[in-house]
């Protein structure tokens, strides 16, 4: 059985009021998934790819900018939702990869590889998320510890999620809301 990795109530501060994606009603999940994909533009996909290519050329970029880059993407989506009358979905719900991806969030933009493994990701073990994120002294230390976990989930879900164009998958956004929730919890230490 997969270890419950994220929502250890005693360690995660829920001040952002992010809901678990699985607790959102299916009709709302479908609408949110569709909105996530409406948010995606060719320019956004190119920006995402360019950042990752820079990070491959200079691995320090991935550590230094990991949280701010992903947070900015989530904030941009949330601004898009607010501007399009869908503020009820803000903040974006998070996805716990120890749970199956809800069917509504397995969709990807036309022309992109479908997801390979909608989960749950049974191999997730507690070593990916420390029991107390406050033990990390710097943002870089936290990013370094989370990076393998982040990449493991991308690669295990597979399909477009394991590629530079991963924002073409609806689950991309709740997954990064999870990463942002971990970061927010650390910031409150």
Short mmCIF file of N, CA and C in Angstrom, two decimals:
data_model
loop_
_atom_site.label_atom_id
_atom_site.label_comp_id
_atom_site.label_asym_id
_atom_site.label_seq_id
_atom_site.Cartn_x
_atom_site.Cartn_y
_atom_site.Cartn_z
N UNK A 1 0.84 -1.19 0.00
CA UNK A 1 0.00 0.00 0.00
C UNK A 1 0.88 1.24 0.00
N UNK A 2 0.48 2.24 -0.75
CA UNK A 2 1.25 3.48 -0.85
C UNK A 2 1.20 4.25 0.46
N UNK A 3 2.31 4.86 0.77
CA UNK A 3 2.39 5.71 1.95
C UNK A 3 1.68 7.02 1.66
N UNK A 4 0.88 7.50 2.60
CA UNK A 4 0.24 8.80 2.46
C UNK A 4 1.32 9.84 2.64
N UNK A 5 1.64 10.53 1.59
CA UNK A 5 2.85 11.33 1.61
C UNK A 5 2.68 12.80 1.96
N UNK A 6 1.58 13.37 1.62
CA UNK A 6 1.49 14.82 1.73
C UNK A 6 0.70 15.27 2.94
N UNK A 7 -0.47 14.78 3.07
CA UNK A 7 -1.35 15.38 4.06
C UNK A 7 -1.28 14.73 5.42
N UNK A 8 -0.13 14.82 5.98
CA UNK A 8 0.00 14.46 7.38
C UNK A 8 -0.49 15.70 8.12
N UNK A 9 -1.70 15.64 8.59
CA UNK A 9 -2.35 16.83 9.14
C UNK A 9 -1.48 17.51 10.18
N UNK A 10 -0.73 16.73 10.92
CA UNK A 10 0.09 17.32 11.97
C UNK A 10 1.29 18.07 11.42
N UNK A 11 1.65 17.88 10.14
CA UNK A 11 2.84 18.55 9.62
C UNK A 11 2.56 19.57 8.53
N UNK A 12 1.37 19.56 7.96
CA UNK A 12 1.07 20.48 6.87
C UNK A 12 0.08 21.53 7.34
N UNK A 13 0.47 22.78 7.20
CA UNK A 13 -0.41 23.88 7.54
C UNK A 13 -1.33 24.14 6.36
N UNK A 14 -2.62 24.06 6.59
CA UNK A 14 -3.57 24.18 5.49
C UNK A 14 -4.09 25.61 5.34
N UNK A 15 -3.28 26.60 5.71
CA UNK A 15 -3.76 27.98 5.67
C UNK A 15 -4.14 28.44 4.27
N UNK A 16 -3.60 27.80 3.25
CA UNK A 16 -3.99 28.16 1.89
C UNK A 16 -5.37 27.62 1.54
N UNK A 17 -5.89 26.74 2.37
CA UNK A 17 -7.19 26.11 2.13
C UNK A 17 -7.23 25.35 0.81
N UNK A 18 -6.11 24.78 0.42
CA UNK A 18 -6.11 23.95 -0.78
C UNK A 18 -6.86 22.66 -0.44
N UNK A 19 -7.79 22.31 -1.29
CA UNK A 19 -8.52 21.06 -1.13
C UNK A 19 -7.75 19.93 -1.77
N UNK A 20 -7.97 18.72 -1.27
CA UNK A 20 -7.47 17.53 -1.94
C UNK A 20 -8.33 17.35 -3.19
N UNK A 21 -7.71 17.18 -4.33
CA UNK A 21 -8.43 17.05 -5.60
C UNK A 21 -9.50 15.96 -5.54
N UNK A 22 -9.22 14.89 -4.82
CA UNK A 22 -10.19 13.79 -4.75
C UNK A 22 -11.45 14.18 -3.99
N UNK A 23 -11.40 15.25 -3.20
CA UNK A 23 -12.59 15.68 -2.45
C UNK A 23 -13.46 16.66 -3.24
N UNK A 24 -12.99 17.09 -4.40
CA UNK A 24 -13.76 18.00 -5.25
C UNK A 24 -14.78 17.17 -6.04
N UNK A 25 -16.05 17.59 -6.09
CA UNK A 25 -17.06 16.83 -6.84
C UNK A 25 -16.65 16.62 -8.30
N UNK A 26 -16.98 15.45 -8.87
CA UNK A 26 -16.57 15.14 -10.25
C UNK A 26 -16.94 16.20 -11.28
N UNK A 27 -18.12 16.79 -11.18
CA UNK A 27 -18.50 17.81 -12.18
C UNK A 27 -17.60 19.04 -12.07
N UNK A 28 -17.23 19.41 -10.85
CA UNK A 28 -16.31 20.54 -10.66
C UNK A 28 -14.90 20.18 -11.12
N UNK A 29 -14.49 18.93 -10.86
CA UNK A 29 -13.17 18.50 -11.35
C UNK A 29 -13.11 18.59 -12.87
N UNK A 30 -14.20 18.18 -13.54
CA UNK A 30 -14.21 18.21 -15.01
C UNK A 30 -14.08 19.64 -15.51
N UNK A 31 -14.84 20.56 -14.89
CA UNK A 31 -14.76 21.96 -15.31
C UNK A 31 -13.37 22.52 -15.06
N UNK A 32 -12.80 22.23 -13.90
CA UNK A 32 -11.46 22.73 -13.59
C UNK A 32 -10.41 22.15 -14.53
N UNK A 33 -10.50 20.86 -14.82
CA UNK A 33 -9.54 20.24 -15.75
C UNK A 33 -9.61 20.91 -17.11
N UNK A 34 -10.81 21.16 -17.59
CA UNK A 34 -10.97 21.84 -18.88
C UNK A 34 -10.38 23.25 -18.84
N UNK A 35 -10.61 23.96 -17.74
CA UNK A 35 -10.06 25.31 -17.60
C UNK A 35 -8.53 25.28 -17.56
N UNK A 36 -7.97 24.28 -16.89
CA UNK A 36 -6.51 24.16 -16.84
C UNK A 36 -5.94 24.06 -18.25
N UNK A 37 -6.60 23.27 -19.09
CA UNK A 37 -6.10 23.10 -20.45
C UNK A 37 -6.37 24.32 -21.32
N UNK A 38 -7.44 25.06 -21.03
CA UNK A 38 -7.70 26.31 -21.76
C UNK A 38 -6.61 27.35 -21.45
N UNK A 39 -6.04 27.26 -20.27
CA UNK A 39 -4.99 28.18 -19.84
C UNK A 39 -3.70 28.01 -20.66
N UNK A 40 -3.47 26.81 -21.16
CA UNK A 40 -2.22 26.48 -21.84
C UNK A 40 -2.16 27.14 -23.21
N UNK A 41 -1.07 27.84 -23.46
CA UNK A 41 -0.82 28.44 -24.78
C UNK A 41 0.52 27.90 -25.30
N UNK A 42 0.73 28.06 -26.57
CA UNK A 42 2.01 27.65 -27.16
C UNK A 42 3.16 28.41 -26.50
N UNK A 43 2.95 29.69 -26.23
CA UNK A 43 3.98 30.49 -25.57
C UNK A 43 4.30 29.98 -24.18
N UNK A 44 3.29 29.57 -23.45
CA UNK A 44 3.51 29.03 -22.11
C UNK A 44 4.29 27.72 -22.18
N UNK A 45 3.92 26.85 -23.12
CA UNK A 45 4.66 25.59 -23.27
C UNK A 45 6.12 25.86 -23.63
N UNK A 46 6.35 26.86 -24.48
CA UNK A 46 7.73 27.19 -24.87
C UNK A 46 8.50 27.74 -23.68
N UNK A 47 7.87 28.60 -22.89
CA UNK A 47 8.52 29.15 -21.69
C UNK A 47 8.91 28.03 -20.73
N UNK A 48 8.00 27.08 -20.53
CA UNK A 48 8.25 25.95 -19.65
C UNK A 48 9.43 25.12 -20.16
N UNK A 49 9.43 24.84 -21.45
CA UNK A 49 10.53 24.07 -22.04
C UNK A 49 11.86 24.82 -21.92
N UNK A 50 11.86 26.11 -22.22
CA UNK A 50 13.09 26.91 -22.15
C UNK A 50 13.67 26.89 -20.74
N UNK A 51 12.82 27.04 -19.73
CA UNK A 51 13.30 27.02 -18.34
C UNK A 51 13.97 25.68 -18.04
N UNK A 52 13.34 24.59 -18.46
CA UNK A 52 13.92 23.28 -18.18
C UNK A 52 15.22 23.04 -18.95
N UNK A 53 15.31 23.57 -20.15
CA UNK A 53 16.57 23.44 -20.90
C UNK A 53 17.69 24.23 -20.20
N UNK A 54 17.35 25.41 -19.68
CA UNK A 54 18.33 26.19 -18.90
C UNK A 54 18.76 25.41 -17.67
N UNK A 55 17.79 24.77 -17.01
CA UNK A 55 18.08 24.01 -15.80
C UNK A 55 18.97 22.80 -16.10
N UNK A 56 18.81 22.21 -17.27
CA UNK A 56 19.68 21.09 -17.66
C UNK A 56 21.10 21.58 -17.92
N UNK A 57 21.22 22.76 -18.50
CA UNK A 57 22.54 23.34 -18.79
C UNK A 57 23.23 23.81 -17.51
N UNK A 58 22.46 24.26 -16.54
CA UNK A 58 22.99 24.75 -15.26
C UNK A 58 22.12 24.16 -14.15
N UNK A 59 22.50 22.99 -13.62
CA UNK A 59 21.66 22.32 -12.61
C UNK A 59 21.34 23.20 -11.40
N UNK A 60 22.16 24.19 -11.13
CA UNK A 60 21.87 25.09 -10.02
C UNK A 60 20.58 25.86 -10.22
N UNK A 61 20.22 26.11 -11.48
CA UNK A 61 18.97 26.82 -11.78
C UNK A 61 17.78 26.05 -11.22
N UNK A 62 17.80 24.74 -11.41
CA UNK A 62 16.67 23.93 -10.94
C UNK A 62 16.50 24.06 -9.43
N UNK A 63 17.60 24.09 -8.69
CA UNK A 63 17.52 24.22 -7.24
C UNK A 63 17.15 25.66 -6.85
N UNK A 64 17.86 26.65 -7.42
CA UNK A 64 17.64 28.05 -7.03
C UNK A 64 16.24 28.55 -7.36
N UNK A 65 15.70 28.12 -8.50
CA UNK A 65 14.43 28.68 -8.97
C UNK A 65 13.27 27.69 -8.91
N UNK A 66 13.50 26.52 -8.35
CA UNK A 66 12.51 25.46 -8.39
C UNK A 66 11.14 25.90 -7.86
N UNK A 67 11.12 26.41 -6.64
CA UNK A 67 9.84 26.77 -6.04
C UNK A 67 9.24 28.03 -6.66
N UNK A 68 10.07 29.05 -6.91
CA UNK A 68 9.51 30.29 -7.46
C UNK A 68 8.96 30.07 -8.87
N UNK A 69 9.64 29.26 -9.68
CA UNK A 69 9.16 28.98 -11.03
C UNK A 69 7.82 28.26 -10.99
N UNK A 70 7.72 27.23 -10.17
CA UNK A 70 6.47 26.47 -10.10
C UNK A 70 5.35 27.29 -9.44
N UNK A 71 5.70 28.07 -8.44
CA UNK A 71 4.68 28.91 -7.81
C UNK A 71 4.12 29.92 -8.80
N UNK A 72 4.98 30.52 -9.61
CA UNK A 72 4.52 31.50 -10.59
C UNK A 72 3.54 30.87 -11.57
N UNK A 73 3.79 29.64 -11.99
CA UNK A 73 2.85 28.95 -12.89
C UNK A 73 1.49 28.79 -12.24
N UNK A 74 1.48 28.37 -10.98
CA UNK A 74 0.21 28.18 -10.26
C UNK A 74 -0.49 29.53 -10.10
N UNK A 75 0.25 30.57 -9.74
CA UNK A 75 -0.36 31.89 -9.59
C UNK A 75 -0.92 32.40 -10.91
N UNK A 76 -0.23 32.15 -12.00
CA UNK A 76 -0.74 32.57 -13.31
C UNK A 76 -2.04 31.85 -13.64
N UNK A 77 -2.10 30.56 -13.36
CA UNK A 77 -3.34 29.82 -13.60
C UNK A 77 -4.46 30.35 -12.70
N UNK A 78 -4.15 30.61 -11.45
CA UNK A 78 -5.18 31.12 -10.54
C UNK A 78 -5.67 32.50 -10.98
N UNK A 79 -4.79 33.34 -11.50
CA UNK A 79 -5.21 34.64 -12.05
C UNK A 79 -6.12 34.43 -13.26
N UNK A 80 -5.77 33.49 -14.11
CA UNK A 80 -6.60 33.14 -15.27
C UNK A 80 -7.98 32.69 -14.81
N UNK A 81 -8.03 31.84 -13.81
CA UNK A 81 -9.32 31.36 -13.30
C UNK A 81 -10.15 32.52 -12.76
N UNK A 82 -9.53 33.38 -11.96
CA UNK A 82 -10.25 34.54 -11.42
C UNK A 82 -10.77 35.43 -12.53
N UNK A 83 -9.96 35.67 -13.54
CA UNK A 83 -10.35 36.55 -14.65
C UNK A 83 -11.45 35.94 -15.52
N UNK A 84 -11.62 34.64 -15.45
CA UNK A 84 -12.61 33.95 -16.27
C UNK A 84 -13.79 33.43 -15.46
N UNK A 85 -14.03 34.07 -14.31
CA UNK A 85 -15.21 33.75 -13.51
C UNK A 85 -15.16 32.40 -12.82
N UNK A 86 -13.96 31.86 -12.65
CA UNK A 86 -13.83 30.54 -12.01
C UNK A 86 -13.04 30.63 -10.72
N UNK A 87 -13.19 31.75 -10.02
CA UNK A 87 -12.47 31.97 -8.76
C UNK A 87 -12.80 30.96 -7.68
N UNK A 88 -13.90 30.23 -7.83
CA UNK A 88 -14.25 29.20 -6.85
C UNK A 88 -13.19 28.09 -6.81
N UNK A 89 -12.38 27.98 -7.86
CA UNK A 89 -11.35 26.94 -7.91
C UNK A 89 -10.00 27.43 -7.41
N UNK A 90 -9.97 28.63 -6.85
CA UNK A 90 -8.75 29.21 -6.32
C UNK A 90 -8.82 29.16 -4.80
N UNK A 91 -7.78 28.66 -4.15
CA UNK A 91 -6.55 28.11 -4.70
C UNK A 91 -6.79 26.75 -5.36
N UNK A 92 -5.93 26.42 -6.31
CA UNK A 92 -6.01 25.16 -7.05
C UNK A 92 -5.91 24.00 -6.05
N UNK A 93 -6.77 23.00 -6.17
CA UNK A 93 -6.63 21.81 -5.31
C UNK A 93 -5.31 21.10 -5.58
N UNK A 94 -4.81 20.43 -4.57
CA UNK A 94 -3.58 19.65 -4.73
C UNK A 94 -3.94 18.20 -5.04
N UNK A 95 -2.99 17.48 -5.63
CA UNK A 95 -3.17 16.05 -5.88
C UNK A 95 -2.13 15.28 -5.09
N UNK A 96 -2.57 14.32 -4.32
CA UNK A 96 -1.70 13.42 -3.57
C UNK A 96 -1.41 12.22 -4.46
N UNK A 97 -0.17 12.03 -4.93
CA UNK A 97 0.11 10.95 -5.86
C UNK A 97 0.01 9.55 -5.27
N UNK A 98 -0.27 9.45 -3.97
CA UNK A 98 -0.57 8.14 -3.40
C UNK A 98 -2.01 7.75 -3.74
N UNK A 99 -2.74 8.67 -4.36
CA UNK A 99 -4.12 8.42 -4.81
C UNK A 99 -4.14 8.38 -6.33
N UNK A 100 -5.08 7.63 -6.87
CA UNK A 100 -5.28 7.58 -8.32
C UNK A 100 -5.62 8.99 -8.83
N UNK A 101 -5.13 9.32 -10.00
CA UNK A 101 -5.51 10.58 -10.63
C UNK A 101 -6.99 10.50 -10.95
N UNK A 102 -7.80 11.45 -10.48
CA UNK A 102 -9.22 11.42 -10.84
C UNK A 102 -9.38 11.40 -12.36
N UNK A 103 -10.33 10.62 -12.83
CA UNK A 103 -10.53 10.42 -14.27
C UNK A 103 -10.61 11.74 -15.02
N UNK A 104 -11.22 12.75 -14.42
CA UNK A 104 -11.39 14.04 -15.09
C UNK A 104 -10.04 14.71 -15.36
N UNK A 105 -9.03 14.36 -14.58
CA UNK A 105 -7.71 14.98 -14.71
C UNK A 105 -6.71 14.13 -15.49
N UNK A 106 -7.19 13.09 -16.16
CA UNK A 106 -6.30 12.30 -17.01
C UNK A 106 -6.26 12.87 -18.43
N UNK A 107 -7.00 13.94 -18.68
CA UNK A 107 -7.04 14.51 -20.03
C UNK A 107 -5.76 15.30 -20.33
N UNK A 108 -5.40 15.31 -21.60
CA UNK A 108 -4.26 16.09 -22.08
C UNK A 108 -4.70 16.82 -23.34
N UNK A 109 -3.98 17.87 -23.68
CA UNK A 109 -4.29 18.59 -24.92
C UNK A 109 -4.15 17.66 -26.12
N UNK A 110 -4.96 17.88 -27.11
CA UNK A 110 -4.92 17.11 -28.34
C UNK A 110 -3.52 17.18 -28.96
N UNK A 111 -3.04 16.05 -29.41
CA UNK A 111 -1.74 16.00 -30.05
C UNK A 111 -0.60 15.66 -29.10
N UNK A 112 -0.89 15.49 -27.82
CA UNK A 112 0.15 15.16 -26.85
C UNK A 112 -0.06 13.74 -26.34
N UNK A 113 1.03 13.13 -25.87
CA UNK A 113 0.98 11.75 -25.40
C UNK A 113 0.07 11.61 -24.19
N UNK A 114 -0.84 10.62 -24.20
CA UNK A 114 -1.70 10.41 -23.03
C UNK A 114 -0.88 9.95 -21.83
N UNK A 115 -1.46 10.10 -20.64
CA UNK A 115 -0.79 9.65 -19.43
C UNK A 115 -0.66 8.13 -19.48
N UNK A 116 0.45 7.61 -18.98
CA UNK A 116 0.71 6.18 -18.99
C UNK A 116 0.20 5.49 -17.74
N UNK A 117 0.32 6.14 -16.59
CA UNK A 117 -0.01 5.52 -15.31
C UNK A 117 -0.80 6.50 -14.45
N UNK A 118 -2.14 6.43 -14.45
CA UNK A 118 -2.91 7.36 -13.65
C UNK A 118 -2.89 7.07 -12.16
N UNK A 119 -2.08 6.11 -11.74
CA UNK A 119 -1.86 5.88 -10.31
C UNK A 119 -2.86 4.95 -9.69
N UNK A 120 -2.86 4.85 -8.37
CA UNK A 120 -1.95 5.55 -7.47
C UNK A 120 -0.51 5.07 -7.65
N UNK A 121 0.42 5.88 -7.25
CA UNK A 121 1.82 5.54 -7.42
C UNK A 121 2.25 4.74 -6.18
N UNK A 122 2.19 3.43 -6.32
CA UNK A 122 2.40 2.53 -5.18
C UNK A 122 3.82 2.59 -4.63
N UNK A 123 4.78 2.99 -5.45
CA UNK A 123 6.17 2.96 -5.01
C UNK A 123 6.55 4.14 -4.11
N UNK A 124 5.65 5.07 -3.93
CA UNK A 124 5.99 6.23 -3.11
C UNK A 124 6.22 5.79 -1.67
N UNK A 125 7.32 6.21 -1.14
CA UNK A 125 7.68 5.86 0.22
C UNK A 125 7.93 7.15 0.98
N UNK A 126 7.95 7.07 2.28
CA UNK A 126 8.05 8.27 3.10
C UNK A 126 9.39 8.98 2.94
N UNK A 127 10.39 8.36 2.33
CA UNK A 127 11.68 9.05 2.19
C UNK A 127 11.58 10.25 1.26
N UNK A 128 10.56 10.30 0.44
CA UNK A 128 10.43 11.41 -0.49
C UNK A 128 10.08 12.72 0.21
N UNK A 129 9.25 12.65 1.22
CA UNK A 129 8.83 13.85 1.94
C UNK A 129 9.26 13.69 3.39
N UNK A 130 10.11 14.57 3.86
CA UNK A 130 10.54 14.45 5.25
C UNK A 130 9.36 14.69 6.19
N UNK A 131 9.37 14.04 7.34
CA UNK A 131 8.25 14.23 8.27
C UNK A 131 8.13 15.66 8.76
N UNK A 132 9.23 16.41 8.72
CA UNK A 132 9.19 17.79 9.19
C UNK A 132 9.99 18.66 8.22
N UNK A 133 9.29 19.38 7.35
CA UNK A 133 10.00 20.22 6.37
C UNK A 133 10.78 21.33 7.06
N UNK A 134 10.44 21.63 8.30
CA UNK A 134 11.12 22.71 9.02
C UNK A 134 12.57 22.37 9.35
N UNK A 135 12.96 21.12 9.16
CA UNK A 135 14.36 20.76 9.45
C UNK A 135 15.31 21.31 8.39
N UNK A 136 14.78 21.77 7.26
CA UNK A 136 15.63 22.33 6.20
C UNK A 136 15.88 23.79 6.50
N UNK A 137 17.15 24.17 6.50
CA UNK A 137 17.54 25.54 6.85
C UNK A 137 17.34 26.52 5.70
N UNK A 138 17.46 26.02 4.47
CA UNK A 138 17.36 26.92 3.32
C UNK A 138 16.37 26.37 2.30
N UNK A 139 15.90 27.26 1.47
CA UNK A 139 15.01 26.88 0.38
C UNK A 139 15.71 25.90 -0.56
N UNK A 140 17.00 26.12 -0.79
CA UNK A 140 17.77 25.23 -1.65
C UNK A 140 17.84 23.81 -1.11
N UNK A 141 18.01 23.68 0.21
CA UNK A 141 18.04 22.34 0.82
C UNK A 141 16.70 21.65 0.63
N UNK A 142 15.62 22.38 0.83
CA UNK A 142 14.29 21.80 0.64
C UNK A 142 14.09 21.42 -0.82
N UNK A 143 14.44 22.33 -1.73
CA UNK A 143 14.28 22.04 -3.16
C UNK A 143 15.09 20.81 -3.56
N UNK A 144 16.31 20.71 -3.05
CA UNK A 144 17.15 19.57 -3.37
C UNK A 144 16.51 18.26 -2.89
N UNK A 145 15.85 18.31 -1.73
CA UNK A 145 15.23 17.09 -1.20
C UNK A 145 13.94 16.74 -1.94
N UNK A 146 13.24 17.73 -2.46
CA UNK A 146 11.95 17.51 -3.12
C UNK A 146 12.13 17.18 -4.61
N UNK A 147 13.22 17.60 -5.19
CA UNK A 147 13.41 17.46 -6.64
C UNK A 147 13.27 16.02 -7.12
N UNK A 148 13.88 15.07 -6.44
CA UNK A 148 13.78 13.67 -6.87
C UNK A 148 12.33 13.18 -6.79
N UNK A 149 11.64 13.58 -5.74
CA UNK A 149 10.23 13.22 -5.57
C UNK A 149 9.39 13.81 -6.70
N UNK A 150 9.59 15.09 -6.96
CA UNK A 150 8.88 15.81 -8.02
C UNK A 150 9.09 15.11 -9.37
N UNK A 151 10.34 14.83 -9.69
CA UNK A 151 10.65 14.21 -10.98
C UNK A 151 10.15 12.78 -11.06
N UNK A 152 10.23 12.05 -9.95
CA UNK A 152 9.74 10.67 -9.90
C UNK A 152 8.26 10.62 -10.26
N UNK A 153 7.48 11.53 -9.70
CA UNK A 153 6.05 11.55 -9.99
C UNK A 153 5.82 11.87 -11.47
N UNK A 154 6.49 12.89 -11.98
CA UNK A 154 6.36 13.22 -13.41
C UNK A 154 6.65 11.99 -14.28
N UNK A 155 7.76 11.33 -14.00
CA UNK A 155 8.18 10.21 -14.84
C UNK A 155 7.30 8.98 -14.66
N UNK A 156 6.80 8.75 -13.46
CA UNK A 156 5.95 7.59 -13.22
C UNK A 156 4.58 7.77 -13.85
N UNK A 157 4.01 8.95 -13.77
CA UNK A 157 2.74 9.21 -14.45
C UNK A 157 2.93 9.03 -15.95
N UNK A 158 4.06 9.50 -16.45
CA UNK A 158 4.44 9.24 -17.83
C UNK A 158 3.65 10.02 -18.86
N UNK A 159 3.75 9.57 -20.10
CA UNK A 159 3.13 10.30 -21.20
C UNK A 159 3.69 11.70 -21.25
N UNK A 160 2.85 12.67 -21.54
CA UNK A 160 3.30 14.05 -21.64
C UNK A 160 3.83 14.57 -20.29
N UNK A 161 3.41 13.98 -19.17
CA UNK A 161 3.91 14.43 -17.87
C UNK A 161 5.41 14.20 -17.72
N UNK A 162 5.98 13.32 -18.51
CA UNK A 162 7.42 13.06 -18.42
C UNK A 162 8.20 13.83 -19.49
N UNK A 163 7.57 14.80 -20.11
CA UNK A 163 8.19 15.55 -21.20
C UNK A 163 8.20 17.05 -20.88
N UNK A 164 8.96 17.81 -21.69
CA UNK A 164 9.01 19.26 -21.50
C UNK A 164 7.62 19.90 -21.60
N UNK A 165 6.73 19.30 -22.35
CA UNK A 165 5.38 19.85 -22.53
C UNK A 165 4.40 19.37 -21.46
N UNK A 166 4.89 19.01 -20.29
CA UNK A 166 4.02 18.47 -19.24
C UNK A 166 2.84 19.38 -18.87
N UNK A 167 2.91 20.71 -19.04
CA UNK A 167 1.72 21.52 -18.76
C UNK A 167 0.53 21.20 -19.67
N UNK A 168 0.73 20.38 -20.69
CA UNK A 168 -0.38 19.97 -21.56
C UNK A 168 -1.24 18.90 -20.91
N UNK A 169 -0.88 18.46 -19.70
CA UNK A 169 -1.68 17.50 -18.94
C UNK A 169 -2.41 18.23 -17.83
N UNK A 170 -3.69 17.99 -17.69
CA UNK A 170 -4.48 18.68 -16.65
C UNK A 170 -3.93 18.42 -15.25
N UNK A 171 -3.43 17.21 -14.98
CA UNK A 171 -2.95 16.87 -13.63
C UNK A 171 -1.69 17.64 -13.27
N UNK A 172 -1.02 18.21 -14.24
CA UNK A 172 0.18 19.00 -13.99
C UNK A 172 -0.08 20.07 -12.92
N UNK A 173 -1.21 20.71 -12.99
CA UNK A 173 -1.49 21.86 -12.11
C UNK A 173 -1.79 21.43 -10.68
N UNK A 174 -2.65 20.45 -10.42
CA UNK A 174 -2.80 19.98 -9.04
C UNK A 174 -1.51 19.37 -8.48
N UNK A 175 -0.70 18.76 -9.34
CA UNK A 175 0.57 18.22 -8.86
C UNK A 175 1.47 19.36 -8.39
N UNK A 176 1.53 20.46 -9.13
CA UNK A 176 2.37 21.57 -8.70
C UNK A 176 1.75 22.37 -7.56
N UNK A 177 0.44 22.28 -7.41
CA UNK A 177 -0.19 22.85 -6.20
C UNK A 177 0.29 22.07 -4.97
N UNK A 178 0.53 20.78 -5.14
CA UNK A 178 1.07 19.96 -4.05
C UNK A 178 2.48 20.44 -3.69
N UNK A 179 3.30 20.65 -4.70
CA UNK A 179 4.66 21.13 -4.47
C UNK A 179 4.61 22.50 -3.79
N UNK A 180 3.71 23.37 -4.23
CA UNK A 180 3.59 24.69 -3.63
C UNK A 180 3.09 24.60 -2.18
N UNK A 181 2.25 23.63 -1.90
CA UNK A 181 1.77 23.43 -0.53
C UNK A 181 2.94 23.05 0.39
N UNK A 182 3.82 22.19 -0.09
CA UNK A 182 5.01 21.82 0.69
C UNK A 182 5.88 23.05 0.93
N UNK A 183 6.09 23.84 -0.12
CA UNK A 183 6.90 25.06 -0.01
C UNK A 183 6.25 26.05 0.96
N UNK A 184 4.95 26.25 0.85
CA UNK A 184 4.25 27.17 1.76
C UNK A 184 4.40 26.72 3.20
N UNK A 185 4.31 25.42 3.42
CA UNK A 185 4.47 24.90 4.77
C UNK A 185 5.87 25.21 5.29
N UNK A 186 6.88 25.04 4.45
CA UNK A 186 8.26 25.35 4.86
C UNK A 186 8.41 26.84 5.16
N UNK A 187 7.80 27.70 4.36
CA UNK A 187 7.92 29.15 4.57
C UNK A 187 7.33 29.58 5.90
N UNK A 188 6.42 28.80 6.43
CA UNK A 188 5.78 29.15 7.70
C UNK A 188 6.52 28.59 8.91
N UNK A 189 7.65 27.93 8.68
CA UNK A 189 8.43 27.36 9.79
C UNK A 189 9.04 28.47 10.64
#
